[in-house]
CSV table of C-alpha atoms in Angstrom, one decimal:
chain,number,residue,atom,x,y,z
D,1,MET,CA,42.3,101.1,124.9
D,2,ARG,CA,40.9,104.1,126.5
D,3,LEU,CA,41.6,104.2,130.3
D,4,LEU,CA,40.6,106.9,132.8
D,5,HIS,CA,43.0,108.5,135.1
D,6,PRO,CA,41.6,109.4,138.6
D,7,SER,CA,41.9,113.1,137.6
D,8,GLY,CA,39.3,112.4,134.8
D,9,THR,CA,42.0,112.6,132.0
D,10,PRO,CA,41.6,109.9,129.4
D,11,LEU,CA,44.8,107.8,128.8
D,12,HIS,CA,45.2,106.4,125.3
D,13,VAL,CA,47.0,103.0,125.4
D,14,GLY,CA,47.8,101.0,122.2
D,15,TYR,CA,50.5,99.1,120.4
D,16,CYS,CA,52.8,100.2,117.7
D,17,THR,CA,52.4,98.6,114.3
D,18,ASN,CA,56.0,98.9,113.3
D,19,VAL,CA,56.2,95.2,114.3
D,20,HIS,CA,54.4,94.5,111.0
D,21,PRO,CA,56.1,94.9,107.6
D,22,ALA,CA,53.4,96.3,105.3
D,23,GLU,CA,54.2,99.6,103.6
D,24,ASP,CA,51.2,100.2,101.4
D,25,LEU,CA,47.6,101.0,102.3
D,26,ASP,CA,46.1,97.7,101.4
D,27,GLY,CA,48.7,95.9,103.4
D,28,ILE,CA,48.2,98.1,106.4
D,29,ILE,CA,44.4,97.5,106.3
D,30,ALA,CA,45.1,93.8,106.1
D,31,GLN,CA,47.1,94.1,109.3
D,32,PHE,CA,44.0,95.3,111.1
D,33,ASP,CA,42.2,92.0,110.4
D,34,ALA,CA,45.2,89.8,110.9
D,35,TYR,CA,46.3,91.3,114.2
D,36,ALA,CA,44.5,94.4,115.6
D,37,VAL,CA,40.9,92.9,115.6
D,38,PRO,CA,42.0,89.6,117.3
D,39,ILE,CA,44.0,91.7,119.8
D,40,ARG,CA,41.0,93.9,120.6
D,41,ASP,CA,38.7,90.8,120.9
D,42,ARG,CA,41.2,89.0,123.2
D,43,LEU,CA,41.3,92.1,125.5
D,44,GLY,CA,37.5,92.5,125.5
D,45,THR,CA,37.7,96.2,124.8
D,46,ASP,CA,35.4,98.2,122.6
D,47,VAL,CA,38.2,100.3,121.1
D,48,LEU,CA,41.8,99.4,120.5
D,49,GLY,CA,44.4,102.1,120.0
D,50,LEU,CA,47.0,101.7,117.3
D,51,GLY,CA,50.3,103.6,117.1
D,52,LEU,CA,50.4,103.4,113.3
D,53,TRP,CA,53.6,103.2,111.5
D,54,LEU,CA,53.3,104.6,107.9
D,55,ALA,CA,56.3,104.3,105.7
D,56,ALA,CA,57.2,107.5,103.8
D,57,PRO,CA,55.6,106.6,100.5
D,58,VAL,CA,52.2,105.7,101.9
D,59,ALA,CA,52.3,108.8,104.3
D,60,ALA,CA,52.9,111.0,101.2
D,61,ALA,CA,50.0,109.4,99.3
D,62,LEU,CA,47.6,109.8,102.3
D,63,ALA,CA,48.7,113.4,102.9
D,64,ALA,CA,48.0,114.3,99.3
D,65,ASP,CA,44.6,112.6,99.0
D,66,PRO,CA,41.7,113.4,101.4
D,67,ALA,CA,39.7,110.4,100.0
D,68,LEU,CA,42.5,108.0,101.0
D,69,ARG,CA,42.5,109.5,104.5
D,70,ALA,CA,38.8,109.1,104.7
D,71,ARG,CA,39.0,105.5,103.6
D,72,LEU,CA,41.7,104.7,106.2
D,73,ARG,CA,39.7,106.4,109.0
D,74,GLY,CA,36.6,104.4,107.9
D,75,GLU,CA,38.5,101.1,107.9
D,76,LEU,CA,39.7,101.9,111.4
D,77,THR,CA,36.3,102.9,112.7
D,78,ALA,CA,34.6,99.9,111.2
D,79,ARG,CA,36.9,97.6,113.3
D,80,GLY,CA,36.8,99.4,116.6
D,81,LEU,CA,40.3,100.8,116.2
D,82,GLU,CA,41.5,104.3,116.8
D,83,VAL,CA,44.7,106.3,116.2
D,84,VAL,CA,46.0,109.2,118.3
D,85,THR,CA,49.7,108.6,117.7
D,86,LEU,CA,52.0,107.7,114.8
D,87,ASN,CA,55.5,106.3,114.9
D,88,GLY,CA,57.5,108.5,112.5
D,89,PHE,CA,61.0,107.2,113.5
D,90,PRO,CA,61.6,104.6,110.7
D,91,TYR,CA,61.3,106.2,107.3
D,92,ARG,CA,60.7,103.0,105.4
D,93,SER,CA,61.8,99.3,105.2
D,94,PHE,CA,61.8,98.8,109.0
D,95,GLN,CA,61.3,95.0,108.8
D,96,ASP,CA,63.8,94.4,106.1
D,97,PRO,CA,66.3,91.6,106.7
D,98,VAL,CA,69.0,94.1,107.7
D,99,VAL,CA,68.1,97.6,109.1
D,100,LYS,CA,70.8,98.6,111.5
D,101,HIS,CA,72.0,102.2,111.0
D,102,ALA,CA,69.6,102.7,108.0
D,103,VAL,CA,66.8,103.5,110.5
D,104,TYR,CA,68.5,106.8,111.3
D,105,HIS,CA,68.2,108.1,107.7
D,106,PRO,CA,67.1,110.6,106.5
D,107,ASP,CA,67.9,112.5,109.7
D,108,TRP,CA,66.8,115.9,110.9
D,109,THR,CA,69.3,117.8,108.9
D,110,THR,CA,67.3,116.9,105.8
D,111,ARG,CA,64.2,118.2,104.1
D,112,GLU,CA,63.1,114.6,103.5
D,113,ARG,CA,62.7,114.1,107.2
D,114,LEU,CA,60.7,117.3,107.7
D,115,THR,CA,58.4,116.5,104.7
D,116,TYR,CA,57.7,113.0,106.0
D,117,THR,CA,56.9,114.2,109.5
D,118,LEU,CA,54.6,116.9,108.3
D,119,ASP,CA,52.9,114.4,106.0
D,120,LEU,CA,52.3,112.3,109.1
D,121,ALA,CA,50.9,115.3,111.0
D,122,ARG,CA,48.4,116.0,108.2
D,123,VAL,CA,47.3,112.4,108.0
D,124,LEU,CA,46.9,112.1,111.8
D,125,ALA,CA,44.8,115.3,112.0
D,126,ASP,CA,42.2,113.5,109.9
D,127,LEU,CA,42.5,110.2,111.7
D,128,LEU,CA,42.1,111.6,115.3
D,129,PRO,CA,38.9,110.6,117.1
D,130,ASP,CA,36.6,113.6,117.4
D,131,ASP,CA,37.0,113.7,121.2
D,132,ALA,CA,40.8,113.3,121.3
D,133,ALA,CA,42.5,116.3,122.8
D,134,ARG,CA,45.5,116.1,120.4
D,135,GLY,CA,47.7,113.8,118.4
D,136,SER,CA,51.4,112.9,118.6
D,137,VAL,CA,54.1,111.8,116.2
D,138,SER,CA,57.3,110.3,117.5
D,139,THR,CA,60.5,110.8,115.6
D,140,LEU,CA,64.2,110.0,115.8
D,141,PRO,CA,66.6,112.0,118.1
D,142,LEU,CA,67.9,114.3,115.4
D,143,ALA,CA,70.5,111.8,114.0
D,144,TRP,CA,73.0,109.1,114.7
D,145,ARG,CA,75.9,110.7,116.6
D,146,ASP,CA,78.6,110.3,113.9
D,147,PRO,CA,79.0,112.4,111.8
D,148,TRP,CA,77.6,115.4,113.7
D,149,ASP,CA,79.1,119.0,113.9
D,150,ALA,CA,78.0,122.6,114.4
D,151,ALA,CA,76.9,122.9,110.8
D,152,MET,CA,74.6,119.9,111.0
D,153,ALA,CA,73.3,121.1,114.4
D,154,GLY,CA,72.4,124.4,112.7
D,155,GLN,CA,70.6,122.6,109.8
D,156,ALA,CA,68.6,120.5,112.3
D,157,ALA,CA,67.6,123.6,114.3
D,158,ARG,CA,66.3,125.2,111.1
D,159,ARG,CA,64.3,122.1,110.3
D,160,LEU,CA,62.8,122.1,113.8
D,161,ASP,CA,61.7,125.7,113.4
D,162,GLU,CA,60.1,124.8,110.1
D,163,LEU,CA,58.5,121.8,111.7
D,164,ALA,CA,56.9,123.9,114.4
D,165,ALA,CA,55.6,126.3,111.8
D,166,GLY,CA,54.2,123.5,109.7
D,167,LEU,CA,52.4,122.0,112.8
D,168,ALA,CA,50.9,125.4,113.4
D,169,ASP,CA,49.6,125.4,109.8
D,170,VAL,CA,48.1,121.9,110.3
D,171,GLU,CA,46.3,123.2,113.4
D,172,SER,CA,45.1,126.3,111.5
D,173,ALA,CA,43.8,124.2,108.6
D,174,THR,CA,42.2,121.4,110.6
D,175,GLY,CA,41.5,122.6,114.1
D,176,ARG,CA,43.5,119.6,115.4
D,177,VAL,CA,46.7,119.9,117.5
D,178,VAL,CA,49.5,117.5,116.6
D,179,ARG,CA,52.7,117.5,118.6
D,180,VAL,CA,56.0,115.9,117.6
D,181,ALA,CA,58.1,113.9,120.1
D,182,PHE,CA,61.8,113.4,119.8
D,183,GLU,CA,62.9,110.0,121.1
D,184,PRO,CA,66.3,109.7,122.9
D,185,GLU,CA,68.0,106.5,121.8
D,186,PRO,CA,71.4,105.0,122.6
D,187,GLY,CA,74.1,106.0,120.1
D,188,CYS,CA,72.3,109.1,118.8
D,189,VAL,CA,72.9,112.8,119.0
D,190,VAL,CA,70.2,112.8,121.7
D,191,GLU,CA,70.8,109.7,123.9
D,192,THR,CA,70.0,111.0,127.4
D,193,THR,CA,67.5,113.2,129.1
D,194,GLU,CA,70.2,115.8,129.6
D,195,GLN,CA,71.0,115.8,125.9
D,196,ALA,CA,67.3,116.1,125.0
D,197,ILE,CA,67.0,119.2,127.2
D,198,ALA,CA,70.1,120.8,125.7
D,199,HIS,CA,69.2,120.1,122.1
D,200,LEU,CA,65.5,121.1,122.4
D,201,ALA,CA,66.0,124.1,124.7
D,202,ASP,CA,65.2,126.6,122.0
D,203,ALA,CA,62.4,124.5,120.3
D,204,ASP,CA,58.7,125.4,120.4
D,205,HIS,CA,57.7,123.5,123.5
D,206,ASP,CA,54.0,123.9,122.7
D,207,ARG,CA,54.4,121.7,119.7
D,208,LEU,CA,57.7,119.8,120.2
D,209,GLY,CA,58.7,117.6,123.1
D,210,VAL,CA,60.0,114.2,124.1
D,211,CYS,CA,59.0,110.6,123.5
D,212,VAL,CA,60.2,108.7,126.5
D,213,ASP,CA,61.0,105.1,125.4
D,214,LEU,CA,61.4,103.1,128.6
D,215,ALA,CA,63.9,100.6,127.2
D,216,HIS,CA,66.1,103.5,126.0
D,217,LEU,CA,65.8,105.1,129.4
D,218,ALA,CA,66.9,101.9,131.0
D,219,CYS,CA,69.9,101.5,128.7
D,220,ALA,CA,71.0,105.0,129.6
D,221,TRP,CA,70.9,103.8,133.3
D,222,GLU,CA,68.7,106.8,134.1
D,223,LYS,CA,66.1,106.8,137.0
D,224,PRO,CA,62.6,107.6,135.8
D,225,ALA,CA,61.9,110.0,138.6
D,226,ASP,CA,65.1,112.0,137.9
D,227,ALA,CA,64.6,112.0,134.2
D,228,LEU,CA,61.0,113.1,134.4
D,229,ARG,CA,61.7,115.8,137.0
D,230,ALA,CA,64.5,117.2,134.7
D,231,LEU,CA,62.1,117.4,131.8
D,232,ARG,CA,59.4,119.1,133.8
D,233,ASP,CA,61.9,121.6,135.3
D,234,ALA,CA,63.1,122.4,131.7
D,235,GLY,CA,59.5,122.9,130.5
D,236,LEU,CA,59.9,120.1,128.0
D,237,PRO,CA,56.7,118.1,127.6
D,238,VAL,CA,56.5,114.3,127.6
D,239,VAL,CA,54.4,114.1,124.5
D,240,LYS,CA,54.4,110.3,124.2
D,241,VAL,CA,55.7,107.2,126.2
D,242,GLN,CA,56.8,104.0,124.5
D,243,LEU,CA,56.2,101.1,126.9
D,244,SER,CA,59.2,98.8,126.4
D,245,ALA,CA,61.7,96.8,128.4
D,246,ALA,CA,65.3,96.1,127.6
D,247,LEU,CA,67.5,93.1,128.4
D,248,GLU,CA,69.7,93.2,131.5
D,249,THR,CA,72.3,90.7,132.8
D,250,ALA,CA,75.4,90.4,134.9
D,251,GLU,CA,76.5,87.4,132.8
D,252,PRO,CA,76.9,88.7,129.2
D,253,GLU,CA,77.7,85.3,127.7
D,254,ALA,CA,74.0,84.4,128.2
D,255,LEU,CA,73.1,86.9,125.5
D,256,ARG,CA,74.7,85.2,122.6
D,257,GLU,CA,71.5,83.7,121.3
D,258,TYR,CA,70.1,87.3,121.0
D,259,VAL,CA,72.7,88.3,118.4
D,260,GLU,CA,70.8,88.8,115.1
D,261,PRO,CA,71.3,90.7,111.8
D,262,ARG,CA,68.3,93.0,111.6
D,263,PHE,CA,68.4,95.6,114.3
D,264,LEU,CA,71.1,97.4,116.3
D,265,HIS,CA,71.3,96.3,119.9
D,266,GLN,CA,73.3,99.0,121.6
D,267,THR,CA,74.8,97.9,124.9
D,268,ARG,CA,75.6,100.0,127.9
D,269,THR,CA,77.1,99.5,131.4
D,270,PRO,CA,76.5,101.6,134.5
D,271,ALA,CA,80.1,102.8,134.3
D,272,GLY,CA,79.3,104.3,130.9
D,273,GLU,CA,81.1,101.8,128.7
D,274,ALA,CA,79.3,101.4,125.4
D,275,ALA,CA,79.1,99.2,122.3
D,276,ASP,CA,76.9,100.0,119.2
D,277,ASP,CA,75.8,96.4,118.8
D,278,LEU,CA,75.5,93.2,120.9
D,279,ASP,CA,78.1,91.2,118.9
D,280,GLU,CA,80.6,94.1,119.3
D,281,ALA,CA,80.0,94.1,123.1
D,282,LEU,CA,80.5,90.4,123.3
D,283,ASP,CA,83.7,90.6,121.2
D,284,ARG,CA,85.1,93.4,123.4
D,285,ARG,CA,84.1,91.6,126.6
D,286,LEU,CA,82.7,94.7,128.3
D,287,PRO,CA,82.4,94.3,132.0
D,288,GLY,CA,78.9,93.5,133.3
D,289,PRO,CA,76.3,94.3,134.2
D,290,TRP,CA,74.8,95.1,130.8
D,291,ARG,CA,71.7,96.7,129.6
D,292,VAL,CA,70.9,96.0,125.9
D,293,HIS,CA,68.6,97.9,123.5
D,294,TYR,CA,66.6,94.8,122.7
D,295,HIS,CA,62.9,95.3,123.3
D,296,VAL,CA,61.6,92.1,125.0
D,297,PRO,CA,57.9,91.2,125.6
D,298,LEU,CA,56.6,93.1,128.6
D,299,HIS,CA,54.5,90.3,130.2
D,300,VAL,CA,57.2,87.5,130.4
D,301,SER,CA,60.6,87.4,132.1
D,302,PRO,CA,63.6,86.0,130.2
D,303,SER,CA,65.2,82.9,131.7
D,304,ALA,CA,68.0,83.6,134.3
D,305,PRO,CA,70.6,84.8,134.2
D,306,LEU,CA,68.8,87.2,131.9
D,307,ALA,CA,66.2,89.7,133.1
D,308,ALA,CA,64.1,92.5,131.7
D,309,THR,CA,64.1,96.1,132.9
D,310,THR,CA,60.4,95.7,133.9
D,311,PRO,CA,61.0,97.2,137.4
D,312,LEU,CA,62.1,100.4,135.7
D,313,LEU,CA,58.9,100.4,133.6
D,314,ARG,CA,56.8,100.1,136.8
D,315,GLU,CA,58.7,102.9,138.4
D,316,ALA,CA,58.2,105.1,135.3
D,317,LEU,CA,54.4,104.3,135.1
D,318,ALA,CA,54.1,105.3,138.8
D,319,GLU,CA,55.7,108.7,138.0
D,320,LEU,CA,53.8,109.2,134.8
D,321,ALA,CA,50.3,108.1,135.9
D,322,GLY,CA,50.4,107.7,139.7
D,323,GLY,CA,50.1,111.4,140.6
D,324,PRO,CA,47.1,113.7,140.8
D,325,GLU,CA,47.6,114.5,137.1
D,326,PRO,CA,49.2,112.3,134.5
D,327,LEU,CA,52.4,113.6,132.9
D,328,CYS,CA,51.4,112.1,129.6
D,329,ASP,CA,48.3,110.7,127.9
D,330,HIS,CA,49.7,108.7,125.0
D,331,PHE,CA,51.2,105.3,125.8
D,332,ASP,CA,52.3,102.9,123.1
D,333,VAL,CA,53.6,99.3,123.6
D,334,GLU,CA,56.5,99.1,121.2
D,335,THR,CA,57.9,95.6,121.0
D,336,TYR,CA,59.0,95.6,117.4
D,337,THR,CA,61.5,92.7,117.9
D,338,TRP,CA,59.0,89.8,118.1
D,339,GLY,CA,60.3,88.5,114.7
D,340,VAL,CA,64.0,88.4,115.8
D,341,LEU,CA,63.6,86.8,119.2
D,342,PRO,CA,65.5,83.5,119.7
D,343,ALA,CA,63.6,80.8,117.9
D,344,ALA,CA,62.1,79.2,121.0
D,345,LEU,CA,60.5,82.6,121.9
D,346,ARG,CA,59.4,83.7,118.5
D,347,PRO,CA,55.7,83.6,117.4
D,348,GLN,CA,55.3,81.2,114.5
D,349,THR,CA,51.8,82.4,113.3
D,350,PRO,CA,49.9,85.7,113.1
D,351,GLY,CA,47.6,84.3,115.8
D,352,GLN,CA,50.5,83.7,118.1
D,353,LEU,CA,51.8,87.2,117.5
D,354,ALA,CA,48.4,88.8,118.2
D,355,GLU,CA,48.1,86.7,121.4
D,356,GLY,CA,51.5,88.0,122.6
D,357,ILE,CA,50.8,91.6,121.9
D,358,ALA,CA,47.4,91.3,123.6
D,359,ASP,CA,49.1,89.8,126.7
D,360,GLU,CA,51.5,92.8,126.7
D,361,LEU,CA,48.6,95.3,126.6
D,362,ASP,CA,46.8,93.3,129.3
D,363,PHE,CA,50.0,93.5,131.4
D,364,VAL,CA,50.0,97.3,131.0
D,365,ARG,CA,46.3,97.6,131.8
D,366,ALA,CA,46.8,95.7,135.0
D,367,GLU,CA,49.8,97.8,136.0
D,368,LEU,CA,47.8,101.0,135.4
D,369,ARG,CA,44.9,99.6,137.4
D,370,HIS,CA,47.2,99.3,140.4
D,371,LEU,CA,47.7,103.0,140.1
D,372,GLY,CA,44.0,103.8,140.2
D,373,VAL,CA,43.6,104.1,136.4
D,374,GLU,CA,40.2,102.6,135.4
D,375,ALA,CA,39.6,100.5,132.4
């Protein structure tokens, strides 16, 4: 959806397709008809934004073939879909039966991660609507925290310099600006806003910035106003925002039905105690309250004693879009966990999933409307 901030700045709001498993071009196009078009129709909007996830092999194929990129753009346009942002965090196989730590590989010490991200930038430059100011690609926060040493930090710094140079080449070749956003996440080298500022201090801030995932921010027990002020003071741009909500509870035993084998669900307490997965936190009996890296649908509240960190999402939106100028113009709903929710909450058909995602987007549209943003 394209919404209009009171300043006149267009805000691009869509949903991230990493909730779907397809990893080839035909499968991705089939997703448009199964999910994206029904979502657009349910919302009654002329254009629906997609935060496309392209696995590394299909990204490489698209980057190498202008005809394939033209085909993809044509398929999007024919269905009233547009792309201003790509999710470049998962490299491939994100909806496999078990993902866990595999999602952090290859990391930013490797040339594979650099190549993949620049492939995405080249693809996005050709997918961007003609009137879009710029594109964005979100990526992982350098690496999982262990192992990590000075030598790895040096390798990552060199990759980031090469990334900025590659993005400049994309702009020179296409005339389109694409920025890359590093996404702080629990358990990673960059988990907090403070760590993002420290690790990206010497990066090219015209081309590299931060993706603020609001579930991750909640799990770090950070306040949106403080985090965004720190980024602004450091000159580090908020390139992209992932609209997400985490689980929260003061009664951890109620979370047992959320233990599942596919994704990590890092758990944090306000005192700084941490577990890398929900089952580990339950076994260790960490003291509550807990916030758990488990993206839950934005428009519904879990049953008590569980809650979602939706109040923090509202606080963040007020900071991001409630001022005289927006702090970011790319917003992506990223509830990739629909398929691993407890059985009673899990969509059973493509139509139910499309309905749920549409309801999330409608929730976001209503929240932004309260801030004066026009549909």
